[in-house]
Amino acid sequence: MDTKIVFPEFKATALEDIPRLASNARGQFRTHKTKNLQWRAVQLRKLYWALEDYKPQLVAALKSDLGKSSFEAMFTEVDWVKKDCMFMLEHLENFAKDEKLGSPAVPPTYSLMKFRVRKEPMGTVLIIGPYNYPVQLLLAPMVGAIGAGCTAVIKPSELTPASAMVIKEMIETRLDSSAFSVVNGSIPETNALMNEKWDKVFFTGSAQVGSIIAKKAAETLTPVVLELGGKNPAFITKNCSNLALAARRLLWGKTHNAGQVCMSQNYVLIDKEIAQTFIGFLKDAYKDAFPQGAKNSPDLSRIVNKRHFQRIKKMIDESQGQIVMGGEMDEDDLYIEPTAVLVNSVEDSMMQEESFGPIFAIYPVNTLDEALNIANLVHKTPLSLFSFGSKAENDRILNEMTSGGATLNDSFFHGSVNTVPFGGVGDSGWGAYRGKASFDAFTHFRTIAETPGWADRLIRVRYMPYDWSQYKLLARLTEKKPNFDRSGKVVKGFGYWMALIFGLGGKNAKGAFLRWIVVAVAHYLYTVRAAK
C-alpha cells in the first residue's frame, strides 16, 4: 500500500450546515425511496466498491492516524466492512420480509386475523464513531442502517483526522448524497448534531460521553444504541489447561491495535501459585511476537495522540505495583511498550481506570471466590470477560459475573466475528449490532393484524352490552389451566400421566415419536422371528 498519500487538511463542517444536512436526510426518508429493497442493495454494493477503490487511502490514513499496520488496517477495518456489506446483501431479503405470527404467540382462536410483524426502517439516524477503529466502528453500523432502509448522518472521530477526511469524500461521492452525509468536527459539531431530532442515535465511545449522548437524546425521547467499554477482567485458575497459551492469547489482546480495544482485558486475576509461571510465559510470548523489540515491530500501532499517551503513562506512574514486562515509552513516537504490572490492591491505579492501551495489571488471588469478589467490585458489568479454568470454574464465572460478552480460553474471540451480535450491558452499553443484529438495531418491528369482516360474530364478546356467557365461552377456548398450585409446586394430574404413558416417557412429541418407532420396529422383528 502507498503510505505517501497526501490527505486534505482536516476541516470541521460549518455549524450552520448541520441543520440543513439533517433536514435533507429527513426529507429523503419521507420520499419512502429507502424502503425499496433494490435501492438499499444498490447503496450496499456502492459502499462495497467504494471501500475497495479507496483501500490505498484508507490504509494510509489509518497508518497516519494510529500507526496501524497494513495488515490490521485491512483485516480489522476495510475488509471487515466489506464482509458486512456482503453479509447484508446476501440476507437482506430474508431480514426484511414480513414475519408471520402463529402458535404459540397467536392462539388458534385468532389465527384467522393474519398476525404478522413488518420490518420497517426507524427513519433518519445519527451514527457517531470512535477513534480506535475509525473505519470499522463507524461504517459497520452504517451497513445496518442502509440495510434497514434508514437515511443517515455519520460523524467520524476528530482524533483520526486523515481517516475522517477520506471517509467523508468516499461516502459523499459514492453513495446517494441526498440520503447519506458526513459531519466532521469535535464537541461543537457533536452538540449541534444532538440538537437535531433523530429517529435513533448510535454512539460508540467512552461511558462519560455516552452518558451525555443518552441524556440529550432522552430530551426528545430518541432511542439510542451505546457501545461503550469497561474494566474487563481475565480469570486464570490453577486448573488452566495451558498457561503458556493463555499468556500468548492475552498478550495478543493487549498488543492488537496497541491495546486500544474496548474488549481487551484491563487486569488478570490469577491464582497465586501460578502467577510467576504465567509472567514467565508472558515474557516468552513477548519475545515471539517482537523478536526485534516492540518499538521496532512493523505490526504494533501507536497511541492516538499525546493526551491519551499521558493518560496511560499516568496510570503506570501512579501505580504501586511492579512492572514485570515492558515499561518503555517514547512520547514523541506515541509509543508505549506492551506492559504488565503486578499489583496487590484494588485501589491501584492499574485497577481503577480503564487502560484502553497496551498495559494491564496482574493481580494474584488465593481463591476463585476472592477473584469474583474483586471483579464485581471493580466493575460489575464490564463489556467483556475472559476465563481460563476448568469447565466448572468457567461456568461458575459466567454465572456469577455479568458482562456484555465473554470468551473462554482466549481473548475477545466473541467480538472477532462480524456476524454475531455484539454489545454491552449496564454501564458498558445498551443494545447490540453486527450481522442480523445490525439490521435489527435500525428496524421498527411493527405488529400487524388483519381482521376479516366476516369474523365479527367470532369477536362479538368485545362489544357492548357485554355478555358474560360469551366471555366464559372464550375463556374455555383460549385459557390454559395451570399445572401448579398456589405454592408454585407442579401438580402432576391425569393429563400428565396420560401423556407420560402414551409418550413412553418422552418429554416432547419428538421423543415420544422416536420411542414409538423403536417399539414398532422391535414388535415387527419379534413377529417375524416368531413366525419363523
Coordinates of C-alpha atoms in Angstrom, one line a residue:
M1 CA 0.0 0.0 0.0
D2 CA 1.2 3.5 -0.8
T3 CA 1.6 5.4 2.5
K4 CA 2.8 8.6 0.9
I5 CA -0.7 9.7 0.0
V6 CA -1.4 13.4 0.9
F7 CA -4.6 13.9 2.8
P8 CA -6.6 17.1 2.7
E9 CA -6.3 19.2 5.9
F10 CA -9.0 18.2 8.4
K11 CA -11.9 20.7 8.2
A12 CA -14.8 20.8 10.5
T13 CA -18.3 21.0 9.0
A14 CA -19.8 24.5 9.3
L15 CA -22.2 24.6 12.2
E16 CA -24.8 26.4 10.1
D17 CA -24.7 23.5 7.6
I18 CA -25.6 20.8 10.1
P19 CA -29.4 21.6 10.4
R20 CA -29.6 21.5 6.6
L21 CA -27.9 18.1 6.3
A22 CA -30.1 16.7 9.0
S23 CA -33.2 18.2 7.3
N24 CA -32.2 16.8 3.9
A25 CA -31.8 13.3 5.3
R26 CA -35.2 13.5 7.0
G27 CA -36.7 14.8 3.8
Q28 CA -35.3 11.9 1.7
F29 CA -36.6 9.4 4.2
R30 CA -40.1 10.9 3.7
T31 CA -39.9 10.2 0.0
H32 CA -40.1 6.5 1.0
K33 CA -37.5 5.5 -1.6
T34 CA -35.3 3.9 1.1
K35 CA -38.0 1.3 1.8
N36 CA -37.3 -0.2 -1.6
L37 CA -35.0 -3.2 -1.2
Q38 CA -33.4 -2.7 -4.5
W39 CA -32.4 0.9 -3.5
R40 CA -30.8 -0.5 -0.3
A41 CA -29.0 -3.2 -2.2
V42 CA -27.5 -0.7 -4.6
Q43 CA -26.2 1.5 -1.8
L44 CA -24.6 -1.5 -0.1
R45 CA -23.0 -2.5 -3.4
K46 CA -21.7 1.0 -3.9
L47 CA -20.3 1.1 -0.4
Y48 CA -18.5 -2.2 -1.0
W49 CA -16.8 -0.9 -4.1
A50 CA -16.1 2.4 -2.5
L51 CA -14.1 0.6 0.2
E52 CA -12.3 -1.4 -2.4
D53 CA -11.4 1.6 -4.5
Y54 CA -10.4 3.8 -1.6
K55 CA -8.4 1.0 0.0
P56 CA -5.0 2.7 -0.5
Q57 CA -6.3 6.0 1.0
L58 CA -7.9 4.3 4.0
V59 CA -4.9 2.1 4.8
A60 CA -2.6 5.2 4.5
A61 CA -5.0 7.2 6.7
L62 CA -5.0 4.5 9.4
K63 CA -1.2 4.5 9.3
S64 CA -1.2 8.3 9.7
D65 CA -3.7 8.4 12.5
L66 CA -2.8 5.4 14.6
G67 CA 0.4 3.9 13.2
K68 CA -1.8 1.0 12.2
S69 CA -0.1 -1.7 10.1
S70 CA -1.5 -2.5 6.7
F71 CA -2.4 -6.0 7.9
E72 CA -4.5 -4.7 10.8
A73 CA -6.0 -2.0 8.6
M74 CA -7.2 -4.5 6.0
F75 CA -8.1 -7.3 8.4
T76 CA -10.0 -5.4 11.1
E77 CA -11.2 -2.3 9.2
V78 CA -11.5 -2.2 5.4
D79 CA -12.2 -5.9 4.7
W80 CA -14.3 -6.2 7.8
V81 CA -16.8 -3.7 6.5
K82 CA -16.7 -5.2 3.0
K83 CA -17.7 -8.5 4.6
D84 CA -20.5 -6.7 6.4
C85 CA -21.8 -5.4 3.1
M86 CA -21.7 -8.9 1.5
F87 CA -23.5 -10.5 4.5
M88 CA -26.2 -7.9 4.5
L89 CA -26.7 -8.2 0.7
E90 CA -26.9 -12.0 1.0
H91 CA -29.6 -11.9 3.7
L92 CA -31.3 -8.6 3.1
E93 CA -34.5 -10.0 1.5
N94 CA -34.9 -12.6 4.3
F95 CA -34.2 -10.0 7.1
A96 CA -36.7 -7.5 5.6
K97 CA -39.6 -9.8 4.8
D98 CA -42.8 -9.9 7.0
E99 CA -42.7 -12.5 9.8
K100 CA -45.9 -14.4 10.1
L101 CA -47.0 -14.9 13.7
G102 CA -48.6 -18.2 14.7
S103 CA -48.5 -20.5 17.6
P104 CA -47.5 -20.1 20.4
A105 CA -47.6 -16.2 20.0
V106 CA -51.0 -16.2 18.4
P107 CA -53.7 -18.5 19.9
P108 CA -55.5 -20.7 17.4
T109 CA -58.7 -18.8 18.1
Y110 CA -57.1 -15.7 16.5
S111 CA -55.2 -17.4 13.7
L112 CA -57.6 -16.1 11.0
M113 CA -56.5 -12.5 11.8
K114 CA -53.3 -12.8 9.8
F115 CA -51.0 -11.6 12.5
R116 CA -47.5 -10.6 11.2
V117 CA -44.5 -8.4 12.0
R118 CA -43.5 -5.9 9.4
K119 CA -39.8 -4.8 9.5
E120 CA -39.8 -1.0 9.0
P121 CA -36.9 1.4 9.0
M122 CA -36.6 3.6 12.1
G123 CA -36.1 6.7 9.9
T124 CA -33.2 9.1 9.9
V125 CA -30.3 8.1 12.2
L126 CA -27.1 9.6 13.6
I127 CA -24.0 7.4 13.9
I128 CA -21.1 8.7 15.9
G129 CA -17.9 6.7 15.6
P130 CA -14.7 6.4 17.8
Y131 CA -11.0 6.8 17.1
N132 CA -9.7 3.3 17.8
Y133 CA -11.3 1.7 14.7
P134 CA -12.3 4.8 12.7
V135 CA -13.5 2.8 9.7
Q136 CA -15.0 -0.3 11.1
L137 CA -16.9 1.1 14.1
L138 CA -18.4 3.9 12.0
L139 CA -19.3 2.1 8.8
A140 CA -20.3 -1.3 10.2
P141 CA -23.4 0.4 11.9
M142 CA -24.0 2.3 8.7
V143 CA -24.3 -1.1 6.9
G144 CA -27.1 -1.9 9.3
A145 CA -28.8 1.4 8.8
I146 CA -28.7 1.1 5.0
G147 CA -29.9 -2.5 5.1
A148 CA -32.8 -1.5 7.4
G149 CA -33.8 1.3 5.0
C150 CA -32.7 4.4 7.0
T151 CA -31.1 7.6 5.9
A152 CA -28.1 8.7 8.0
V153 CA -25.7 11.3 9.0
I154 CA -22.4 9.9 10.3
K155 CA -19.7 11.6 12.3
P156 CA -16.2 10.2 12.4
S157 CA -13.8 10.9 15.3
E158 CA -11.9 14.1 15.1
L159 CA -8.9 12.3 16.8
T160 CA -8.3 10.4 13.5
P161 CA -8.4 13.3 11.0
A162 CA -7.0 11.6 8.0
S163 CA -9.5 8.8 8.2
A164 CA -12.3 11.2 8.7
M165 CA -11.5 13.2 5.6
V166 CA -11.1 10.0 3.4
I167 CA -14.5 8.7 4.7
K168 CA -16.2 12.0 4.0
E169 CA -15.1 12.0 0.4
M170 CA -15.8 8.3 -0.1
I171 CA -19.4 8.4 1.3
E172 CA -20.5 11.7 -0.2
T173 CA -19.1 10.9 -3.7
R174 CA -20.1 7.2 -4.0
L175 CA -23.4 6.8 -2.1
D176 CA -26.7 8.7 -2.5
S177 CA -25.6 12.1 -1.2
S178 CA -29.2 13.1 -0.6
A179 CA -29.6 10.3 1.9
F180 CA -26.2 10.0 3.5
S181 CA -23.8 12.7 4.6
V182 CA -20.7 13.1 6.8
V183 CA -20.2 15.7 9.5
N184 CA -16.7 16.3 10.7
G185 CA -15.7 18.2 13.9
S186 CA -15.4 17.9 17.6
I187 CA -17.6 18.9 20.6
P188 CA -19.4 21.9 18.9
E189 CA -20.3 19.9 15.9
T190 CA -21.5 16.9 18.0
N191 CA -23.6 19.3 20.2
A192 CA -25.1 20.8 17.0
L193 CA -25.9 17.3 15.7
M194 CA -27.5 16.3 19.1
N195 CA -29.7 19.4 18.8
E196 CA -31.4 17.9 15.8
K197 CA -34.2 15.4 16.0
W198 CA -33.2 11.8 15.1
D199 CA -35.1 8.6 14.9
K200 CA -32.2 6.8 16.5
V201 CA -28.7 7.6 17.7
F202 CA -25.9 5.1 17.5
F203 CA -22.8 6.0 19.6
T204 CA -19.5 4.2 20.1
G205 CA -17.1 5.7 22.6
S206 CA -16.4 6.3 26.3
A207 CA -19.0 5.9 29.0
Q208 CA -18.5 9.5 30.0
V209 CA -19.5 10.9 26.6
G210 CA -22.1 8.1 26.2
S211 CA -24.0 9.4 29.3
I212 CA -24.1 12.9 27.8
I213 CA -25.4 11.5 24.5
A214 CA -28.1 9.4 26.3
K215 CA -29.2 12.4 28.4
K216 CA -29.5 14.7 25.4
A217 CA -31.4 12.0 23.4
A218 CA -33.8 11.5 26.3
E219 CA -35.0 15.1 25.9
T220 CA -36.6 14.2 22.6
L221 CA -37.4 10.5 23.5
T222 CA -34.8 9.4 20.9
P223 CA -33.8 5.7 21.3
V224 CA -30.0 5.1 21.5
V225 CA -27.5 2.3 21.0
L226 CA -24.5 2.9 23.2
E227 CA -21.3 0.8 22.6
L228 CA -19.1 1.8 25.4
G229 CA -16.3 -0.1 27.3
G230 CA -15.3 -1.3 30.7
K231 CA -12.6 -2.6 33.1
N232 CA -12.6 -6.1 31.7
P233 CA -11.3 -8.9 33.8
A234 CA -9.5 -12.1 32.8
F235 CA -9.6 -15.1 35.2
I236 CA -6.8 -17.7 35.3
T237 CA -7.2 -20.6 37.8
K238 CA -4.6 -23.2 38.7
N239 CA -6.7 -25.6 36.6
C240 CA -5.9 -23.7 33.4
S241 CA -5.1 -26.4 30.9
N242 CA -2.4 -24.5 29.0
L243 CA -0.8 -21.5 30.9
A244 CA 1.6 -20.7 28.1
L245 CA -1.3 -20.4 25.6
A246 CA -3.3 -18.2 28.0
A247 CA -0.3 -15.9 28.2
R248 CA 0.1 -15.7 24.4
R249 CA -3.6 -15.1 23.8
L250 CA -3.9 -12.4 26.4
L251 CA -0.8 -10.7 25.2
W252 CA -2.3 -10.6 21.7
G253 CA -5.4 -8.9 23.2
K254 CA -3.2 -6.1 24.5
T255 CA -1.0 -5.7 21.5
H256 CA -3.6 -5.7 18.8
N257 CA -4.2 -2.1 17.8
A258 CA -1.8 -1.2 20.7
G259 CA -4.4 -2.3 23.2
Q260 CA -6.8 0.4 22.0
V261 CA -9.6 -2.2 22.1
C262 CA -12.7 -1.8 24.2
M263 CA -12.9 -5.6 24.7
S264 CA -9.3 -6.3 25.9
Q265 CA -8.5 -7.2 29.5
N266 CA -7.8 -4.4 31.9
Y267 CA -6.5 -6.8 34.5
V268 CA -5.8 -10.5 35.1
L269 CA -6.9 -12.3 38.3
I270 CA -4.6 -15.3 38.7
D271 CA -4.1 -18.0 41.3
K272 CA -1.0 -17.1 43.4
E273 CA 0.5 -20.5 42.9
I274 CA 0.9 -19.9 39.2
A275 CA 1.4 -16.2 38.9
Q276 CA 5.2 -16.2 38.4
T277 CA 5.0 -19.0 35.9
F278 CA 2.4 -17.0 34.0
I279 CA 4.7 -14.0 34.0
G280 CA 7.5 -16.1 32.6
F281 CA 5.2 -17.3 29.8
L282 CA 4.2 -13.7 29.1
K283 CA 7.8 -12.8 28.5
D284 CA 8.3 -15.8 26.2
A285 CA 5.2 -14.7 24.2
Y286 CA 6.5 -11.2 24.0
K287 CA 9.8 -12.4 22.5
D288 CA 7.9 -14.5 19.9
A289 CA 5.7 -11.5 18.9
F290 CA 8.5 -8.9 18.9
P291 CA 11.8 -10.6 18.0
Q292 CA 13.4 -7.2 17.3
G293 CA 11.6 -5.5 20.2
A294 CA 8.2 -4.0 20.2
K295 CA 9.3 -0.5 19.2
N296 CA 10.9 -1.9 16.0
S297 CA 7.9 -4.0 15.1
P298 CA 6.2 -3.1 11.9
D299 CA 3.0 -4.5 13.3
L300 CA 2.5 -2.6 16.6
S301 CA 0.2 0.5 16.4
R302 CA 0.8 3.8 18.2
I303 CA -1.3 5.6 20.8
V304 CA -3.7 8.0 19.0
N305 CA -2.4 11.3 20.5
K306 CA -0.3 12.8 23.3
R307 CA -3.3 13.3 25.6
H308 CA -4.1 9.6 25.6
F309 CA -0.4 8.8 25.9
Q310 CA -0.2 10.9 29.0
R311 CA -3.3 9.3 30.4
I312 CA -1.9 5.8 30.0
K313 CA 1.5 6.9 31.3
K314 CA -0.1 8.3 34.4
M315 CA -1.7 5.0 35.2
I316 CA 1.7 3.3 35.3
D317 CA 3.4 6.2 37.1
E318 CA 0.9 6.3 39.9
S319 CA 0.8 2.5 40.3
Q320 CA 2.2 1.0 43.5
G321 CA 2.8 -2.2 41.6
Q322 CA 5.9 -3.8 40.0
I323 CA 6.5 -3.7 36.2
V324 CA 7.1 -7.3 35.3
M325 CA 7.1 -6.9 31.5
G326 CA 7.7 -3.9 29.3
G327 CA 7.6 -0.3 30.5
E328 CA 9.4 1.5 27.8
M329 CA 7.8 4.7 26.4
D330 CA 8.5 7.4 23.8
E331 CA 6.1 10.3 23.8
D332 CA 7.5 11.8 20.5
D333 CA 6.7 8.5 18.8
L334 CA 3.5 7.9 20.8
Y335 CA 4.9 4.5 21.6
I336 CA 4.1 2.6 24.8
E337 CA 5.6 -0.9 25.1
P338 CA 3.2 -3.7 26.0
T339 CA 3.4 -3.6 29.8
A340 CA 2.2 -5.8 32.6
V341 CA 2.2 -4.5 36.2
L342 CA 2.0 -6.9 39.2
V343 CA -0.4 -5.3 41.8
N344 CA -1.9 -6.3 45.1
S345 CA -4.6 -3.7 45.7
V346 CA -8.0 -3.0 44.2
E347 CA -7.2 0.7 44.8
D348 CA -4.2 0.6 42.5
S349 CA -4.4 3.0 39.5
M350 CA -4.0 0.0 37.2
M351 CA -7.2 -1.5 38.6
Q352 CA -9.3 1.7 39.0
E353 CA -9.1 3.1 35.5
E354 CA -9.7 1.6 32.0
S355 CA -6.4 1.5 30.3
F356 CA -7.5 1.4 26.7
G357 CA -3.9 0.8 25.7
P358 CA -1.2 -1.8 25.7
I359 CA -1.0 -2.1 29.5
F360 CA -2.7 -4.3 32.1
A361 CA -2.5 -5.4 35.7
I362 CA -1.8 -8.8 37.1
Y363 CA -3.5 -9.4 40.5
P364 CA -2.6 -12.7 42.3
V365 CA -5.5 -14.2 44.4
N366 CA -5.9 -17.0 46.8
T367 CA -9.3 -18.4 45.6
L368 CA -11.8 -18.1 42.8
D369 CA -14.2 -16.6 45.5
E370 CA -11.7 -13.8 46.0
A371 CA -11.3 -13.2 42.3
L372 CA -15.0 -12.9 41.7
N373 CA -15.4 -10.6 44.6
I374 CA -12.7 -8.3 43.2
A375 CA -14.0 -8.3 39.7
N376 CA -17.6 -7.5 40.8
L377 CA -16.2 -4.7 43.0
V378 CA -14.1 -3.2 40.2
H379 CA -16.8 -3.2 37.6
K380 CA -19.9 -5.4 37.9
T381 CA -21.0 -5.0 34.2
P382 CA -17.8 -4.9 32.0
L383 CA -18.0 -5.2 28.3
S384 CA -16.1 -8.4 28.2
L385 CA -14.7 -11.1 30.5
F386 CA -12.3 -14.0 29.8
S387 CA -11.8 -17.2 31.8
F388 CA -9.0 -19.8 31.6
G389 CA -10.0 -22.6 34.0
S390 CA -11.8 -25.9 34.3
K391 CA -15.3 -26.2 32.8
A392 CA -16.9 -26.0 36.2
E393 CA -14.9 -22.8 37.0
N394 CA -15.7 -21.2 33.7
D395 CA -19.4 -22.0 34.1
R396 CA -19.3 -20.5 37.6
I397 CA -17.6 -17.3 36.4
L398 CA -20.2 -16.9 33.7
N399 CA -23.0 -17.5 36.2
E400 CA -21.7 -15.1 38.9
M401 CA -20.5 -12.2 36.8
T402 CA -22.4 -10.3 34.2
S403 CA -20.7 -8.9 31.0
G404 CA -21.6 -7.7 27.6
G405 CA -19.9 -10.8 26.1
A406 CA -17.4 -13.4 27.2
T407 CA -14.7 -15.7 25.7
L408 CA -13.4 -18.8 27.4
N409 CA -9.8 -19.8 26.9
D410 CA -9.0 -16.9 24.7
S411 CA -9.0 -13.1 24.4
F412 CA -12.2 -11.4 22.9
F413 CA -13.0 -14.0 20.3
H414 CA -16.7 -13.3 20.9
G415 CA -16.1 -9.9 19.3
S416 CA -13.9 -11.1 16.5
V417 CA -16.6 -12.5 14.2
N418 CA -18.6 -9.8 12.3
T419 CA -21.8 -11.7 12.0
V420 CA -22.7 -12.4 15.7
P421 CA -24.4 -9.9 18.0
F422 CA -22.0 -7.6 19.9
G423 CA -22.9 -5.2 22.7
G424 CA -22.5 -4.2 26.3
V425 CA -24.7 -4.5 29.4
G426 CA -25.5 -2.0 32.1
D427 CA -22.9 0.8 32.0
S428 CA -20.8 -0.9 29.3
G429 CA -23.5 -0.3 26.7
W430 CA -27.1 -0.6 25.5
G431 CA -28.2 -2.6 22.5
A432 CA -26.2 -4.7 20.1
Y433 CA -25.3 -4.9 16.4
R434 CA -23.3 -6.9 13.8
G435 CA -24.8 -9.4 11.5
K436 CA -28.6 -9.5 11.7
A437 CA -28.4 -7.5 14.9
S438 CA -27.2 -4.5 12.8
F439 CA -30.4 -4.7 10.7
D440 CA -32.5 -5.1 13.8
A441 CA -30.8 -2.1 15.6
F442 CA -32.2 0.3 13.0
T443 CA -35.6 -1.5 12.4
H444 CA -39.0 -1.0 14.0
F445 CA -40.8 -4.3 14.4
R446 CA -44.4 -3.4 13.7
T447 CA -47.1 -5.9 14.6
I448 CA -50.0 -6.0 12.2
A449 CA -53.3 -7.8 12.4
E450 CA -55.9 -8.1 9.6
T451 CA -59.4 -8.9 10.8
P452 CA -61.8 -10.1 8.1
G453 CA -65.3 -8.6 8.0
W454 CA -67.0 -11.9 8.3
A455 CA -65.2 -12.6 11.6
D456 CA -67.3 -10.1 13.6
R457 CA -69.5 -12.9 15.1
L458 CA -66.4 -14.5 16.4
I459 CA -65.4 -11.4 18.3
R460 CA -68.8 -10.4 19.5
V461 CA -67.6 -10.8 23.1
R462 CA -65.8 -7.4 22.9
Y463 CA -68.9 -5.3 22.1
M464 CA -71.3 -3.6 24.5
P465 CA -73.6 -4.6 26.0
Y466 CA -71.1 -7.2 27.4
D467 CA -72.3 -10.8 27.6
W468 CA -70.7 -12.9 30.4
S469 CA -71.7 -16.2 28.8
Q470 CA -69.7 -15.3 25.7
Y471 CA -66.8 -14.3 27.9
K472 CA -66.8 -17.6 29.7
L473 CA -67.0 -19.5 26.4
L474 CA -64.0 -17.5 25.1
A475 CA -62.1 -18.4 28.3
R476 CA -62.8 -22.1 27.8
L477 CA -61.4 -21.8 24.3
T478 CA -58.3 -19.7 25.0
E479 CA -57.2 -20.1 28.6
K480 CA -54.8 -22.7 29.6
K481 CA -55.3 -24.3 33.1
P482 CA -52.3 -24.1 35.4
N483 CA -50.4 -27.3 36.3
F484 CA -49.2 -25.8 39.6
D485 CA -50.7 -24.9 43.0
R486 CA -50.5 -21.7 45.0
S487 CA -47.2 -22.6 46.5
G488 CA -45.7 -22.9 43.0
K489 CA -45.4 -26.7 43.1
V490 CA -46.1 -28.5 39.9
V491 CA -49.2 -30.8 40.2
K492 CA -48.9 -34.0 38.1
G493 CA -52.5 -34.6 37.2
F494 CA -54.3 -37.0 35.0
G495 CA -53.2 -35.3 31.8
Y496 CA -49.5 -35.6 32.8
W497 CA -49.7 -39.3 33.5
M498 CA -51.6 -40.0 30.3
A499 CA -49.0 -38.0 28.3
L500 CA -46.2 -39.9 30.0
I501 CA -47.8 -43.3 29.4
F502 CA -48.7 -42.7 25.7
G503 CA -45.5 -40.8 25.2
L504 CA -43.4 -43.8 26.5
G505 CA -41.6 -41.4 28.9
G506 CA -40.7 -38.9 26.2
K507 CA -40.6 -35.3 27.3
N508 CA -41.9 -34.0 24.0
A509 CA -43.7 -35.2 20.8
K510 CA -40.4 -35.9 19.0
G511 CA -39.1 -38.1 21.8
A512 CA -42.4 -39.9 22.0
F513 CA -42.5 -40.4 18.2
L514 CA -38.9 -41.9 18.2
R515 CA -39.8 -44.2 21.0
W516 CA -42.9 -45.5 19.2
I517 CA -40.8 -46.2 16.1
V518 CA -38.4 -48.2 18.3
V519 CA -41.4 -50.1 19.8
A520 CA -42.9 -50.7 16.3
V521 CA -39.6 -52.0 14.9
A522 CA -39.0 -54.2 17.8
H523 CA -42.5 -55.6 17.6
Y524 CA -42.1 -56.2 13.8
L525 CA -38.8 -58.1 14.3
Y526 CA -40.2 -60.1 17.1
T527 CA -43.3 -61.1 15.0
V528 CA -41.1 -62.1 12.0
R529 CA -38.8 -64.1 14.3
A530 CA -41.8 -65.8 15.9
A531 CA -43.3 -66.7 12.5
K532 CA -40.1 -68.5 11.6

